[in-house]
Short mmCIF file of C-alpha atoms in Angstrom, two decimals:
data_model
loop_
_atom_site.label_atom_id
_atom_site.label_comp_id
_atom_site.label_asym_id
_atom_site.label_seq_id
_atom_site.Cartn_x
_atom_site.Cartn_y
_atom_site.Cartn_z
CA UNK A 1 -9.39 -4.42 -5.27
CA UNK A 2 -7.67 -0.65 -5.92
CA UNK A 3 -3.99 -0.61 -6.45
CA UNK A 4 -3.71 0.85 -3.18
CA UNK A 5 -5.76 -1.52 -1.00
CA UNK A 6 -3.14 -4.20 -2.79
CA UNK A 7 -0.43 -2.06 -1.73
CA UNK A 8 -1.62 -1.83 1.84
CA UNK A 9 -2.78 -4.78 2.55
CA UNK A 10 1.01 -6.39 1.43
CA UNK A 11 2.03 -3.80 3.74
CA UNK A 12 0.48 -5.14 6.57
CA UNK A 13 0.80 -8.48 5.82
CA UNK A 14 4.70 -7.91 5.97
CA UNK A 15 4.76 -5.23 8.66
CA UNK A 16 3.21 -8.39 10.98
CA UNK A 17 5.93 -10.93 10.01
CA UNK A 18 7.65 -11.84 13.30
CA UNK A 19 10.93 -11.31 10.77
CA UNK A 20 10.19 -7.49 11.26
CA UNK A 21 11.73 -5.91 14.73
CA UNK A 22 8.61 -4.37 14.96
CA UNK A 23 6.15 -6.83 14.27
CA UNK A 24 3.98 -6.72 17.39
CA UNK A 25 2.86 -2.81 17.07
CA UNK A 26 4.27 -1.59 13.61
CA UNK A 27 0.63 -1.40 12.12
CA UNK A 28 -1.76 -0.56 14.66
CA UNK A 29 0.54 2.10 16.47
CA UNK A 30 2.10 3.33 13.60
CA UNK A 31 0.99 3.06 9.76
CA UNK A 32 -2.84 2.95 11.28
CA UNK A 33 -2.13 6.27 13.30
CA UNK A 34 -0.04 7.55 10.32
CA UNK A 35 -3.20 6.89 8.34
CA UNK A 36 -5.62 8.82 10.37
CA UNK A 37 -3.87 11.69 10.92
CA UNK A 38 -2.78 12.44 7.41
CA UNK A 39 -6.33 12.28 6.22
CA UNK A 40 -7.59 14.48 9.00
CA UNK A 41 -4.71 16.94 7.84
CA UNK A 42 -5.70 16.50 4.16
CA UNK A 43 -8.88 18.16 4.82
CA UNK A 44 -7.21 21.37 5.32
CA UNK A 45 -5.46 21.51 2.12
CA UNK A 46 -8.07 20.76 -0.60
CA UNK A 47 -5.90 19.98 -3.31
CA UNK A 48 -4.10 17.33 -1.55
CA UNK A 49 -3.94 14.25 -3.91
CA UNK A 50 -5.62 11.03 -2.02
CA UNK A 51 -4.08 8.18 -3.72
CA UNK A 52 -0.66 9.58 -3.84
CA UNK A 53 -1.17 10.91 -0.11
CA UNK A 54 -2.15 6.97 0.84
CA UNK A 55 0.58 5.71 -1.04
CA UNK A 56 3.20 7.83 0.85
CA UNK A 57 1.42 6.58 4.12
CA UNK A 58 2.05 3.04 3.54
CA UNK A 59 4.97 2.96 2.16
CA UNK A 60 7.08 5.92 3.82
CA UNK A 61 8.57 3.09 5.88
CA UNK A 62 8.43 -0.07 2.96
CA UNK A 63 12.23 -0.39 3.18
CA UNK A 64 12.24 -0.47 7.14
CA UNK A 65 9.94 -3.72 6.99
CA UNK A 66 11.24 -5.41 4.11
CA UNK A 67 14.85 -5.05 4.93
CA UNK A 68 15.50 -3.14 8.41
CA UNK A 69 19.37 -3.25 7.80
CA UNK A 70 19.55 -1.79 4.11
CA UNK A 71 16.13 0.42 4.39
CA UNK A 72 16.75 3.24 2.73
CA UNK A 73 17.85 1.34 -0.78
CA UNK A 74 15.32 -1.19 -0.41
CA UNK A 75 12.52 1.16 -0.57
CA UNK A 76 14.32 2.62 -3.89
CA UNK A 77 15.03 -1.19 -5.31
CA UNK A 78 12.12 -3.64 -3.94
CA UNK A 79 9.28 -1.44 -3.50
CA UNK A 80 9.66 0.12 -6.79
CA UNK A 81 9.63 -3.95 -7.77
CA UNK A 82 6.60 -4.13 -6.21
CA UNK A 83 4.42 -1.70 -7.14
CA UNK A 84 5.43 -2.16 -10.68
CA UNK A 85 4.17 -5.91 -9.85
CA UNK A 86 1.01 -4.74 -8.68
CA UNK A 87 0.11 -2.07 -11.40
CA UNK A 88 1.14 1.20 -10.43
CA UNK A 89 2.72 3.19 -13.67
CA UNK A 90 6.38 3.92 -13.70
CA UNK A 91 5.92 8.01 -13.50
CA UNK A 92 3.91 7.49 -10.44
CA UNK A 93 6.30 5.62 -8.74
CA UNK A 94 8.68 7.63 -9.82
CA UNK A 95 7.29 10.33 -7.99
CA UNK A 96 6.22 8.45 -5.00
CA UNK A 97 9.95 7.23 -4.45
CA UNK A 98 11.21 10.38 -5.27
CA UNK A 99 8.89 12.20 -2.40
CA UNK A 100 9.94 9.13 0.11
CA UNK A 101 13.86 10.47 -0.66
CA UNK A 102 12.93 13.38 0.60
CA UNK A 103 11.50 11.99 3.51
CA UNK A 104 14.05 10.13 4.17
CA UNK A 105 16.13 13.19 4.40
CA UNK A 106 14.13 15.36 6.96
CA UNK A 107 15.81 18.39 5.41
CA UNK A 108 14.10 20.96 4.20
CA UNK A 109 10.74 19.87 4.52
CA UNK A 110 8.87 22.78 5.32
CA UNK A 111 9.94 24.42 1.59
CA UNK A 112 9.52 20.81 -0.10
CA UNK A 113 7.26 21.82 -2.67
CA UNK A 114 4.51 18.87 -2.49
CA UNK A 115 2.03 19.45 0.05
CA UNK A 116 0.95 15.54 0.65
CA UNK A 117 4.97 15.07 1.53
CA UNK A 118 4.50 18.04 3.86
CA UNK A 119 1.04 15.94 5.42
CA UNK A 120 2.90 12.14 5.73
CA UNK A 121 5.82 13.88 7.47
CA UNK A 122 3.90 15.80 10.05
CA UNK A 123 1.62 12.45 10.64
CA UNK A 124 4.80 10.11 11.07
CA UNK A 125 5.83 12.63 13.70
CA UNK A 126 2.89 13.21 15.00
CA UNK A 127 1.80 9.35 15.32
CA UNK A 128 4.69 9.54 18.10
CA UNK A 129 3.36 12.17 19.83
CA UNK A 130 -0.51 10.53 19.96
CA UNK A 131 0.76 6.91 20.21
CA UNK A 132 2.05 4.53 22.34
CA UNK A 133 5.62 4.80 20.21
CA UNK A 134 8.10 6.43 23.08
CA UNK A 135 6.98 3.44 25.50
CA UNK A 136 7.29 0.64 22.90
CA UNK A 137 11.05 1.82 22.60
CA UNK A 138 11.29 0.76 26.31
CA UNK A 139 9.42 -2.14 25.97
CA UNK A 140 11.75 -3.61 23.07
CA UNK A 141 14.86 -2.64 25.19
CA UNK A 142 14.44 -3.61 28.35
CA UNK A 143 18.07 -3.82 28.97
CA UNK A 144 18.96 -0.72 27.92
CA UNK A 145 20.28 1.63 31.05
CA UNK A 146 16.93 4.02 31.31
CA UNK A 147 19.37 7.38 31.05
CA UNK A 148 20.15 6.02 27.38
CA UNK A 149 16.37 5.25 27.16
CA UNK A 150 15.50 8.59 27.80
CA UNK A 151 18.13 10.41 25.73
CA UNK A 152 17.21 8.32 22.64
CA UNK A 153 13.65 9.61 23.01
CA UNK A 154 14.60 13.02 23.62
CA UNK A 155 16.30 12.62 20.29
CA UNK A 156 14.22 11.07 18.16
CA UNK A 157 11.19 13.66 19.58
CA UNK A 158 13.88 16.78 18.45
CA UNK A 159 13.70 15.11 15.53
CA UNK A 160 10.19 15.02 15.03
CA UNK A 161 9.65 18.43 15.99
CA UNK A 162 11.96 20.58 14.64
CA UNK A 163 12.23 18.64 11.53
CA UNK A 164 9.18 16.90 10.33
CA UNK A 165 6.14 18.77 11.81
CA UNK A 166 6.18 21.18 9.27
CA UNK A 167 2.80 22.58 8.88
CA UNK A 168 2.73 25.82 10.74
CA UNK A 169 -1.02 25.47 12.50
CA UNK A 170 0.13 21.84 13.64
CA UNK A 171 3.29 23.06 14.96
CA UNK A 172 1.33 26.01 17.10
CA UNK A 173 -1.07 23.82 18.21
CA UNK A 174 1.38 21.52 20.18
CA UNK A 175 3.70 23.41 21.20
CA UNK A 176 2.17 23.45 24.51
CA UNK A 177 2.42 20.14 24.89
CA UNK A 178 6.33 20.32 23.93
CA UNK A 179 7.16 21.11 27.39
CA UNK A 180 5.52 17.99 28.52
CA UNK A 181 7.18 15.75 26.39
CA UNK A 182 10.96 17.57 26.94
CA UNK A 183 10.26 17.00 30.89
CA UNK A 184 9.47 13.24 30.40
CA UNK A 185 12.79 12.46 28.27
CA UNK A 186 15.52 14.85 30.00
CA UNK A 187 16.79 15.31 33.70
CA UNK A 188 17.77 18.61 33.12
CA UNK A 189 14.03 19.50 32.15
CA UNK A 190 12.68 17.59 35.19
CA UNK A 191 14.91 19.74 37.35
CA UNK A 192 14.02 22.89 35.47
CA UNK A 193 10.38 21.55 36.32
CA UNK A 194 10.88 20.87 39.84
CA UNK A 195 12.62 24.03 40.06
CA UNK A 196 10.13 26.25 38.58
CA UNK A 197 7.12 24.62 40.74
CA UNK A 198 8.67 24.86 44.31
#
């Protein structure tokens, strides 16, 4: 088995742990979709490196699954742990955890000078977009008063678009869709909507 089917199929294997929040949809309507997109992406940019591309995939989120409440180091501390367990060479992770920092960050991206960080962060944001992800935030809060619901989503969608779709031809091709999506999450959209359809 390649280094990275080990890495992936730990990731699953812990991503479906009813200890993780987000157990029940984490793989299939997230890393799977993150997956697929990034290697339909990849086939624009020829130079894009594979294994480093599927590495950022699966473990853009590693410190989210293994430790929800201290992500962000976890990633840094345990998954470099890991994938010095599993074989991977210390320069290479290096550079993998390195490109999740920057990730991590959202800042910037679209002058970040590796191209497969440029292809994971437009597929995380776009796995939103072609998923089932703005629902399942309902569906694990059902509490939650729907007008914090729907301001959360707005949010987080801002945040995908302005800040990690950041290749150009992917960012033109939905922005007609945008609309759509700013109409579902805000009242003051669905009014301009209404408004602008009377």
């Amino acid at each position: 088995m390649s280094l990275i089917s080990t890495l992936k199929q730990h990731l699953i294997e812990k991503a479906s742990d009813p200890a993780f929040i987000h157990h029940k949809w984490f793989v299939k309507y997230h890393l799977e979709i993150v997956e697929k997109i990034a290697l339909q992406l990849a086939k624009k940019y020829p130079s894009t490196d594979k294994d480093l591309l599927l590495t950022l995939v699966w473990m853009h989120d590693y410190g989210k699954i293994i430790e929800f409440n201290n992500q962000y180091n976890a990633t840094h501390e345990k998954g470099a742990k890991f994938m010095q367990g599993i074989g991977f060479n210390n320069t290479f992770i290096e550079t993998v955890l390195r490109h999740i920092s920057a990730l991590d960050k959202k800042k910037d991206l679209n002058k970040y000078p590796c191209i497969e960080v440029k292809i994971v962060s437009t597929a995380d944001a776009l796995s939103h977009l072609v998923g089932p992800f703005f629902a399942l935030y309902w569906y694990e809060n059902p509490d939650m008063p729907i007008q914090k619901i729907m301001k959360e989503n707005l949010r987080k969608f801002n945040t995908d678009w302005e800040q990690k779709i950041v290749l150009p031809h992917i960012k033109r091709k939905y922005n007609s869709k945008r609309q759509s999506f700013l109409e579902m999450f805000s009242d003051t959209h669905i009014n301009t909507f209404i408004d602008n359809n009377e």
